[in-house]
XYZ file of C-alpha atoms in Angstrom:
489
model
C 0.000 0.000 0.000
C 1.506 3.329 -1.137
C 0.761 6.398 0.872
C 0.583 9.932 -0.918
C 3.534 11.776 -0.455
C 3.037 15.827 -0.212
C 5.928 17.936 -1.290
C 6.360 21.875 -0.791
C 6.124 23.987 -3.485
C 9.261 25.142 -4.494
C 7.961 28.783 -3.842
C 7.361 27.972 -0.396
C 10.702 26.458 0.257
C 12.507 29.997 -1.422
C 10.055 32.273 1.092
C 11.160 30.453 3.977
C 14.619 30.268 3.113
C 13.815 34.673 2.458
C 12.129 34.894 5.591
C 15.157 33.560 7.943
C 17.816 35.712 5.926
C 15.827 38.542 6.996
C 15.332 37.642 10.230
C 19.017 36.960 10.912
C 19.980 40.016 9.091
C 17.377 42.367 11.162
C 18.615 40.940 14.339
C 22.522 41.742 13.867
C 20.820 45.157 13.621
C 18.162 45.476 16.073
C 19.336 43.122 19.329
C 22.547 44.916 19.807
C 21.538 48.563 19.994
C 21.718 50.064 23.512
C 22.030 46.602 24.912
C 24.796 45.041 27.119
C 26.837 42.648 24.539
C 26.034 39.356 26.942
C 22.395 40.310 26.708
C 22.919 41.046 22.740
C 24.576 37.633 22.222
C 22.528 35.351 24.245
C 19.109 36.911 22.203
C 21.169 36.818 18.760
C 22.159 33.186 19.457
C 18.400 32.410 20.469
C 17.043 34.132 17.219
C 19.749 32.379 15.187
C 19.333 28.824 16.290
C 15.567 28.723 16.931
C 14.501 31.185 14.428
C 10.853 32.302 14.828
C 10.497 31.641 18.336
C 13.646 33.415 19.337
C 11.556 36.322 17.338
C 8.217 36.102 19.209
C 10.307 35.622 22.498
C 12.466 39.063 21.458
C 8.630 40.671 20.653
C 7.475 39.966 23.918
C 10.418 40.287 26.717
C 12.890 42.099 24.780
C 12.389 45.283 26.005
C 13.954 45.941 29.313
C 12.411 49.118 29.438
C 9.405 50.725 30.729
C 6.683 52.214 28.303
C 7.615 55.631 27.111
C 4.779 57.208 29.164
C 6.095 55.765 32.586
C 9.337 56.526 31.631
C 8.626 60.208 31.281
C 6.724 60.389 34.212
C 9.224 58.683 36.578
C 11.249 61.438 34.942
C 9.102 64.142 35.892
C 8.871 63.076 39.749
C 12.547 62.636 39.808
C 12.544 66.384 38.871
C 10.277 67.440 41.352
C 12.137 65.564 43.974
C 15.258 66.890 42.683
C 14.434 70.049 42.849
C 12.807 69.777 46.127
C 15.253 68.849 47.887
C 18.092 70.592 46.772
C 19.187 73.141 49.507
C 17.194 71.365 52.288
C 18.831 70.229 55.823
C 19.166 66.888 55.782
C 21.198 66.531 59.476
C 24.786 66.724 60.337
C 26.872 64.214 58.292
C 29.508 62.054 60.259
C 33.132 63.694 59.805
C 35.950 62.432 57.894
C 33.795 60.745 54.954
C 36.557 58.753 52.885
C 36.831 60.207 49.182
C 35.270 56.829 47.806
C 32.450 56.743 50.358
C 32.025 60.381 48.979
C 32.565 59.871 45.034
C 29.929 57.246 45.993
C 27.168 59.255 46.843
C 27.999 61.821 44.217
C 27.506 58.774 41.167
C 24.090 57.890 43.270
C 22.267 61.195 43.515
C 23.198 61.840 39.720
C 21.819 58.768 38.411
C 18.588 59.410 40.261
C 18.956 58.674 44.479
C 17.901 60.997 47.028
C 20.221 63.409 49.028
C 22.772 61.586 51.787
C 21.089 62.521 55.318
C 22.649 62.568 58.227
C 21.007 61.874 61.959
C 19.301 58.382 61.554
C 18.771 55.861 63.064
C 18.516 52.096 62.228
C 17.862 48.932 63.852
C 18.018 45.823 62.116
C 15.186 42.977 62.471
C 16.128 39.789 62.057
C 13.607 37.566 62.952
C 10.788 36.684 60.600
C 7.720 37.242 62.467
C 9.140 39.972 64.529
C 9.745 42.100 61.753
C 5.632 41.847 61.089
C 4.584 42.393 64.413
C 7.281 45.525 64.716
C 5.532 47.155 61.414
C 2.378 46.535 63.169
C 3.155 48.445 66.325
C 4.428 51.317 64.108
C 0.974 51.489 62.044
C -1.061 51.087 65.320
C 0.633 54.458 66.090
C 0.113 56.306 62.796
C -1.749 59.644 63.199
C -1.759 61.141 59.331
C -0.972 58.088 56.716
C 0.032 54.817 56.268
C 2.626 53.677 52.855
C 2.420 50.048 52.390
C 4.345 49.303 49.295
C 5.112 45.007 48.842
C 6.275 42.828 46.100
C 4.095 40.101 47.877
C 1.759 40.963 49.855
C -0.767 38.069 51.914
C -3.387 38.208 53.894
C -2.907 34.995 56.377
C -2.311 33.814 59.750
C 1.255 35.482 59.837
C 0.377 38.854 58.408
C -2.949 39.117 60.042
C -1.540 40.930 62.993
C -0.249 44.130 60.236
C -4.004 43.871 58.787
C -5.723 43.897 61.325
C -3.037 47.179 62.514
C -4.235 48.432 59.013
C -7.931 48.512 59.563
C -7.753 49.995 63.123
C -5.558 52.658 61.537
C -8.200 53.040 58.727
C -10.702 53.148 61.001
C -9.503 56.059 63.140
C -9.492 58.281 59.986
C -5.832 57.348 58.696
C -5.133 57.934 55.209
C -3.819 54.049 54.177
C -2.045 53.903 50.922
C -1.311 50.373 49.577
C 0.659 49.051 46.574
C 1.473 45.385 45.337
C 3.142 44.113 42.056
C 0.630 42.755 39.972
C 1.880 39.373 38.862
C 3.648 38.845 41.816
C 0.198 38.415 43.744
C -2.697 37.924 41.142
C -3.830 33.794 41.216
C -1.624 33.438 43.990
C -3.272 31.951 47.418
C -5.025 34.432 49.732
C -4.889 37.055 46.757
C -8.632 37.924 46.254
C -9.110 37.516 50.244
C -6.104 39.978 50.866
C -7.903 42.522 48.091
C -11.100 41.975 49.627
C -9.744 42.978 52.889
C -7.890 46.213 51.085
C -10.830 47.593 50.253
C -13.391 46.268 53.278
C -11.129 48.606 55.210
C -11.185 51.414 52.900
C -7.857 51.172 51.746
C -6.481 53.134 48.880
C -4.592 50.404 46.719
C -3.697 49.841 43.493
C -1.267 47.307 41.398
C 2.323 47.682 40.484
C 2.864 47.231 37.046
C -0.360 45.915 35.710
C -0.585 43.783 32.356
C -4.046 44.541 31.547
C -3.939 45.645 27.632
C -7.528 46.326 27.874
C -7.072 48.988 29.710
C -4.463 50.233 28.521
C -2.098 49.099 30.890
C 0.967 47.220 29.218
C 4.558 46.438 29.799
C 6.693 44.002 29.131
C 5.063 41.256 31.393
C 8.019 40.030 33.197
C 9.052 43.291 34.818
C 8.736 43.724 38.697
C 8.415 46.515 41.279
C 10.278 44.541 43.418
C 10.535 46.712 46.195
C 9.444 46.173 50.028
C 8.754 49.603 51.829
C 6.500 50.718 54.850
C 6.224 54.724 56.155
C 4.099 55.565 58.864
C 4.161 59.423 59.011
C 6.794 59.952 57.674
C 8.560 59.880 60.691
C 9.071 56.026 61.162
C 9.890 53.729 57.754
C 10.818 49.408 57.304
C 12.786 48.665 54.158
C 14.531 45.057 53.277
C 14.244 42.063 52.165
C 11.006 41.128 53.151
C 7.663 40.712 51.879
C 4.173 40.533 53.816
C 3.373 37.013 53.245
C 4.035 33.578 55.898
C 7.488 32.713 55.678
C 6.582 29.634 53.489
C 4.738 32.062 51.158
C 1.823 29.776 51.445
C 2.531 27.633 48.202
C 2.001 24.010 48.615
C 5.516 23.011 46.683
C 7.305 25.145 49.750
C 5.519 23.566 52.509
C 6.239 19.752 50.922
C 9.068 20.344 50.846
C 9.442 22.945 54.257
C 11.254 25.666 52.788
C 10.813 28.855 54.752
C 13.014 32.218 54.055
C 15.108 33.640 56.117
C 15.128 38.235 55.476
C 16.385 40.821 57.607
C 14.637 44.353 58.074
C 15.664 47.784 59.082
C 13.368 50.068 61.016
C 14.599 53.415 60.668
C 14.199 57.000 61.854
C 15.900 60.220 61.032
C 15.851 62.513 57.792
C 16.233 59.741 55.156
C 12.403 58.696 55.860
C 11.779 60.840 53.962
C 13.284 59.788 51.031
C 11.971 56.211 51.247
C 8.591 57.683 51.072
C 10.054 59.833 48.263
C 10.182 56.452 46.113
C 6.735 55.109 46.929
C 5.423 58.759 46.113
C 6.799 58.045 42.404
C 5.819 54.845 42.161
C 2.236 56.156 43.207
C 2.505 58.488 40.787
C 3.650 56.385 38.173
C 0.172 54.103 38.761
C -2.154 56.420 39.655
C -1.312 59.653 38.049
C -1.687 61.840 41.497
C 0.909 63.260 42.859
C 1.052 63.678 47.149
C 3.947 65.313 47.189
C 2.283 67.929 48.848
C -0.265 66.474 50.976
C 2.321 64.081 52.990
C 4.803 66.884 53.585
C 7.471 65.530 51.766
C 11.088 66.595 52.915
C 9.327 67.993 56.266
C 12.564 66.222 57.848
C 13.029 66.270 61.576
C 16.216 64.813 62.857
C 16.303 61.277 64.285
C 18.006 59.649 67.404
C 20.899 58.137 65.815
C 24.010 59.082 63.873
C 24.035 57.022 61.060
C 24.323 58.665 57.621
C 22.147 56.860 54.895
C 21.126 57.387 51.362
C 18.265 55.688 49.466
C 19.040 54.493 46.378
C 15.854 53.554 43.646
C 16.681 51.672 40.593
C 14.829 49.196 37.778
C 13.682 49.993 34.302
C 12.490 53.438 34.760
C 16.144 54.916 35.361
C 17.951 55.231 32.331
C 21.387 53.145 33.742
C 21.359 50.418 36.130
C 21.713 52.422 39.297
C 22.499 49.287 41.765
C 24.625 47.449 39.370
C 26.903 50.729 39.126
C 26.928 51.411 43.020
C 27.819 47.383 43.852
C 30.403 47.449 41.541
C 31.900 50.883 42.483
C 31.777 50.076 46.382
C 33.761 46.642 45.413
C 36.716 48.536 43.862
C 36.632 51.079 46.469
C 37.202 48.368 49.388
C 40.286 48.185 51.796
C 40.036 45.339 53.884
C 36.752 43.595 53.740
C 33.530 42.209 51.399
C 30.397 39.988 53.083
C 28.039 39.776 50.219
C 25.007 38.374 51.083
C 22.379 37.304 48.164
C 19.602 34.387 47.584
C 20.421 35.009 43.477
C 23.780 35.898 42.821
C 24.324 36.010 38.647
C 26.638 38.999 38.109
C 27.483 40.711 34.604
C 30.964 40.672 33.502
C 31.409 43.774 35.652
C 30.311 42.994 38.626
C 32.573 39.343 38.514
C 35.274 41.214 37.479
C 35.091 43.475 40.911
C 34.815 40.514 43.190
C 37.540 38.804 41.673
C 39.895 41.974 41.977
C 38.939 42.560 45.299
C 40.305 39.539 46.112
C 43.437 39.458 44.154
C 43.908 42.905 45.889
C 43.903 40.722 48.692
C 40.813 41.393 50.313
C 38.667 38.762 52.731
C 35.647 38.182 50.621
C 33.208 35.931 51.979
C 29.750 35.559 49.622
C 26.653 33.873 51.770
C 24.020 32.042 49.265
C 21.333 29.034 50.063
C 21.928 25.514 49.970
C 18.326 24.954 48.656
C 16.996 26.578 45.822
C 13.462 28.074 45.091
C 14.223 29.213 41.307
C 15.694 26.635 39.157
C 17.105 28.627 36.584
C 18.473 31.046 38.620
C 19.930 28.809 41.411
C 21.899 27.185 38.565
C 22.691 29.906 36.688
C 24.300 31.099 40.140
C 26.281 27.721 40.931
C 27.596 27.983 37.336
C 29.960 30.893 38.946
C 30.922 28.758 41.753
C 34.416 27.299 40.345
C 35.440 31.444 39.128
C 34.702 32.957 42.529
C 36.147 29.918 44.898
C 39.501 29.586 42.472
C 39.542 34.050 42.522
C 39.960 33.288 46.456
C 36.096 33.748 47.694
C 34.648 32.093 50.790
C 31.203 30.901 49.866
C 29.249 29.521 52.395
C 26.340 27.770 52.457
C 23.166 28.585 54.328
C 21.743 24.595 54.739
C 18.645 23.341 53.850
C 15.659 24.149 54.843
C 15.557 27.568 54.365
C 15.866 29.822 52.024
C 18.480 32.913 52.913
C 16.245 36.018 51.295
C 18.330 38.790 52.663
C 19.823 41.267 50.565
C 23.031 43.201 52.020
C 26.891 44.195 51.111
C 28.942 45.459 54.198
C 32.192 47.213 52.757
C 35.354 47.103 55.438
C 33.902 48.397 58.977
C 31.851 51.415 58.355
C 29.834 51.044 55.498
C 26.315 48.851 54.150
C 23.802 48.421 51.539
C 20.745 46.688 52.598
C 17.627 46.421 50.719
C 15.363 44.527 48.153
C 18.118 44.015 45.389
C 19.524 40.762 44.882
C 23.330 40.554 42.685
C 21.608 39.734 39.727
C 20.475 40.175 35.978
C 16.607 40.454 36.803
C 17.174 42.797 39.878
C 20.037 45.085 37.539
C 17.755 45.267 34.663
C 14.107 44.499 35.281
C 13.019 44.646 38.792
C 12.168 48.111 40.334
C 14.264 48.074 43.692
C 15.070 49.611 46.695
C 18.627 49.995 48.260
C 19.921 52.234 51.510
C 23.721 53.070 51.695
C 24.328 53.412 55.604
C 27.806 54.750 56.248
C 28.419 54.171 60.321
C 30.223 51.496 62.392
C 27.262 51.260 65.023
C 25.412 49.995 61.986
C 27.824 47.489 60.674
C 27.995 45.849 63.864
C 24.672 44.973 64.040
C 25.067 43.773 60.612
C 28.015 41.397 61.608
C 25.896 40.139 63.816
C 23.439 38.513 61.625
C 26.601 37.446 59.492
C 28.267 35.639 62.221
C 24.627 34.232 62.817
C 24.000 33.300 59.658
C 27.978 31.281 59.179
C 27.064 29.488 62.121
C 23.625 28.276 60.371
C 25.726 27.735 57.271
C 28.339 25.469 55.717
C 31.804 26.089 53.575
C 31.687 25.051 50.219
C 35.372 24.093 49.316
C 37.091 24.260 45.535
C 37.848 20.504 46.066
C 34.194 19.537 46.953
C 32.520 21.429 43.977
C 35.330 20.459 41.501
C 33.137 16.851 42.362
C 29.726 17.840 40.966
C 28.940 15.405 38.030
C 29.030 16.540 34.745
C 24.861 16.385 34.248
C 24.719 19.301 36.502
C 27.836 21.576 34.972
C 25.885 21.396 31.841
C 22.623 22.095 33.232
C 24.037 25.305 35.376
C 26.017 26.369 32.140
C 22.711 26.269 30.020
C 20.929 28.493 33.285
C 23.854 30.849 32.615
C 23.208 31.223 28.817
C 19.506 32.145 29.383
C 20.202 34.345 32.230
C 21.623 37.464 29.818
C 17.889 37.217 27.779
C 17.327 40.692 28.853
C-alpha cells in the first residue's frame, strides 16, 4: 500500500529560506543597539538557532524598558524631587567621609537617588515574624498616613496581625495607601481575600505594574516593582528584604518540601524617611497619576536619634542606567580590607565578577553567603555555574543549609559602610526589577550587621574548591545552560 507523499512547493521552500535571511539580518541590527553585549549575544544566538520563536520571544520580553509614558513620568517626579530637595537640611553628616564613600554618593544622587542625610537611626530585624509584628506596632501608632508598598503581599495567619493594625488605623481616619506588584500576587493563594480585605477597610490600593492591555495598561510582562517599603508618618519607615506574606509564602511546593526564608529588616528614623517615602510617592505616581507630594509633607525632615548617615538608592527599568549594578560594583573597587556579600540570586554581569575577583586578588577577605536549597531553578543554577570562578579568585562561599531559604539582601564594605535592601546581585534585579537599596555609612550599623553574618555562618556550611570540583558533569551542563539564558534581557 503506497501512501501519498506531499511535497512543498518550491515557492514555499525559497520564502522560507527569504524569511530567515531577513530575520538573521534584522537581528545583527536590532538586538545589539543600547544593549549590554552578553544580553545582545545570548538573544542573537536564540534568534539564530531557533529562528521564529527566538523572534516572538524578542517581541514579547525584549524590552527591558518601561513604556515611554512611565518613563517620562518617573522622569518628571525625579525632577520634582530633585528640585525639592536641593538646599534642604538633611542633618549633620559624620566627619571624615573617605573620598570613595564620597565619590559614591555623588555617582548615586546623579543617576537618580535621594540626598545623603545625616542623623538616623537604624535597627536591624532579624527575625521573621518579629519584623511583622514591629511594622504593626508602628501602624497602630500612625496619626496622618500609612505607605504600604510590597512585592508580595498576603493576607494569612502570619500577616494578620499588620491587617488587622491596618484597619484599626483606617478606622480612626488614617489615610492608608497600599501598593502590590501585579503578577507577583494575582492567582496566587489568599490574593482575592487579601484585596477583599484592602478595600473592606477602605484602603487606597492599586497594582504595580499591571498587564491589563484592555485597559491600557501594558509592559513588558516580566518586569517587577520589586521593592518592600512601609512609612508611617513619615517619621518612622521598614525597608529590606522582606515581603508581607508567611514565611513559606503559602505555596504548597514550599511547605512539601518545608522551605521557609530567612530576610532581615531595618526600622529606621531620622531625615532619610523621607526619602523612602520619596520612592513610593513616584511609584504612586507612576500608577495612579496623582501626585502627594504635597499632601504628605514631603522633605518635612526632623532629625532622628541616631548618627548614622544613609542614602536611598531607587533603581529598575524606569532609570535610564542600572543604578544598583553601578553602586555594587563601584563600592567593590573602592574596598580596603573587607567584602560579606550576602544574596539568595547571585548572577553577576561581567562587571560585577570582574570586581569581586579583583577585590580579592587585591587581597581582600571576601566571603559571599548564598542558600543551599533553591526556590528558582534557573536562577539557582545559573548562580552555581559561577561557583568554580569565585572559589579559584579566592572567595569564601558559604552555604546557608537546607531548609531555608536565605532572602536577605546586604553588602557590608570594610567596617563602616552597608547596603541593605530589596536588590539581589543579579540580571533580573540590575535590569528588570524596580528596587530599593539604603547606603548606611556608620560602624554602630555594621555591627549589628556582623551580627546577623556571624549568625547566619554558624547556620551555614563552607563550600570548598575541592568539593565542587566533584559535581557530576549532568549538573555543569545544566548550570552552564541556566547561565546562557540568564543574559535574555
Amino acid at each position: 500500500m503506497e501512501f501519498p507523499t506531499f511535497e512543498l512547493p518550491t515557492w514555499w521552500l525559497y520564502l522560507v529560506f527569504v524569511l530567515d535571511l531577513v530575520i538573521r539580518i534584522a537581528a545583527i541590527i536590532v538586538v545589539p543597539r543600547n544593549r549590554r553585549p552578553t544580553a545582545a549575544m545570548a538573544w542573537l544566538l536564540a534568534i539564530y538557532f531557533i529562528p521564529f520563536v527566538g523572534v516572538v520571544l524578542f517581541l514579547v520580553i525584549g524590552n527591558p524598558r518601561l513604556p515611554r509614558k512611565r518613563r517620562r513620568m518617573q522622569r518628571q517626579i525625579n525632577q520634582y524631587i530633585r528640585e525639592t530637595s536641593e538646599g534642604l537640611d538633611f542633618g549633620t553628616l559624620r566627619p571624615d567621609a573617605p573620598e570613595w564613600f564620597t565619590s559614591a554618593v555623588t555617582l548615586n544622587r546623579n543617576l537618580g537617588a535621594m540626598p545623603l542625610s545625616g542623623d538616623n537611626a537604624a535597627e536591624l530585624i532579624s527575625d521573621y515574624e518579629e519584623s511583622i509584628r514591629r511594622m504593626a506596632e508602628e501602624v497602630r501608632a500612625a496619626k496622618n498616613y500609612v505607605h504600604v508598598e510590597f512585592y508580595i503581599l498576603q493576607s494569612d495567619t502570619t500577616t494578620d496581625v499588620f491587617f488587622r493594625a491596618l484597619e484599626d488605623a483606617a478606622a480612626r481616619g488614617v489615610t492608608v495607601r497600599v501598593l502590590l506588584d501585579y503578577w507577583a500576587n494575582r492567582g496566587k493563594p489568599f490574593y482575592r481575600a487579601t484585596v477583599d480585605r484592602l478595600t473592606a477597610m477602605g484602603a487606597d490600593w492599586h497594582h504595580m505594574l499591571p498587564v491589563q492591555p484592555l485597559r491600557g495598561k501594558y509592559q513588558r510582562p516580566d518586569l517587577r516593582n520589586h521593592r518592600k517599603l512601609v512609612v508611617v508618618d513619615g517619621k518612622v519607615a521598614f525597608t529590606g528584604s522582606q515581603n508581607m506574606t508567611d514565611s513559606t509564602y503559602n505555596l504548597r511546593k514550599n511547605i512539601k518540601r518545608g522551605l521557609h526564608w530567612v530576610d532581615l529588616m531595618v526600622r529606621i528614623q531620622g531625615p532619610v524617611v523621607a526619602s523612602i517615602d520619596a520612592v513610593f510617592l513616584s511609584d504612586w505616581y507612576s500608577e495612579t497619576e496623582e501626585a502627594l507630594t504635597e499632601d504628605v509633607g514631603l522633605f518635612d525632615v526632623a532629625p532622628g536619634p541616631g548618627d548614622l548617615d544613609c542614602q536611598i538608592i531607587p533603581s529598575g527599568p524606569g532609570f535610564e542606567f542600572q543604578n544598583n549594578l553601578k553602586l555594587f560594583t563601584a563600592l567593590l573597587f573602592a574596598a580596603q580590607h573587607r567584602v560579606i556579600i550576602v544574596s539568595p540570586y547571585f548572577v553577576p554581569d561581567e562587571g560585577l565578577l570582574l570586581a569581586v575577583q579583583t577585590a580579592c586578588q587585591r587581597g581582600l577577605q571576601v566571603e559571599l553567603f548564598v542558600s543551599e536549597e533553591g526556590d528558582q531553578a534557573m536562577v539557582y543554577h545559573a548562580q552555581r555555574s559561577y561557583y568554580e570562578a569565585l572559589l579559584r579568585a579566592g572567595v569564601k562561599i558559604w552555604m546557608y543549609r537546607r531548609p531555608y531559604i536565605l532572602h536577605t539582601k546586604s553588602l557590608t564594605i570594610d567596617d563602616d559602610v552597608a547596603i541593605i535592601g530589596s536588590s539581589n546581585m543579579d540580571m533580573r534585579s540590575f535590569g528588570l526589577n524596580l528596587e530599593i537599596s539604603m547606603l548606611v555609612r556608620g560602624e554602630e550599623f555594621i555591627e549589628q550587621m556582623r551580627e546577623v553574618e556571624d549568625r547566619y555562618r554558624s547556620l551555614s556550611r563552607e563550600l570548598t574548591l575541592e568539593q565542587w570540583m566533584k559535581q557530576p558533569l549532568r549538573s555543569t551542563v545544566l548550570d552552564n545552560l541556566a547561565r546562557l539564558t540568564s543574559a535574555l534581557q
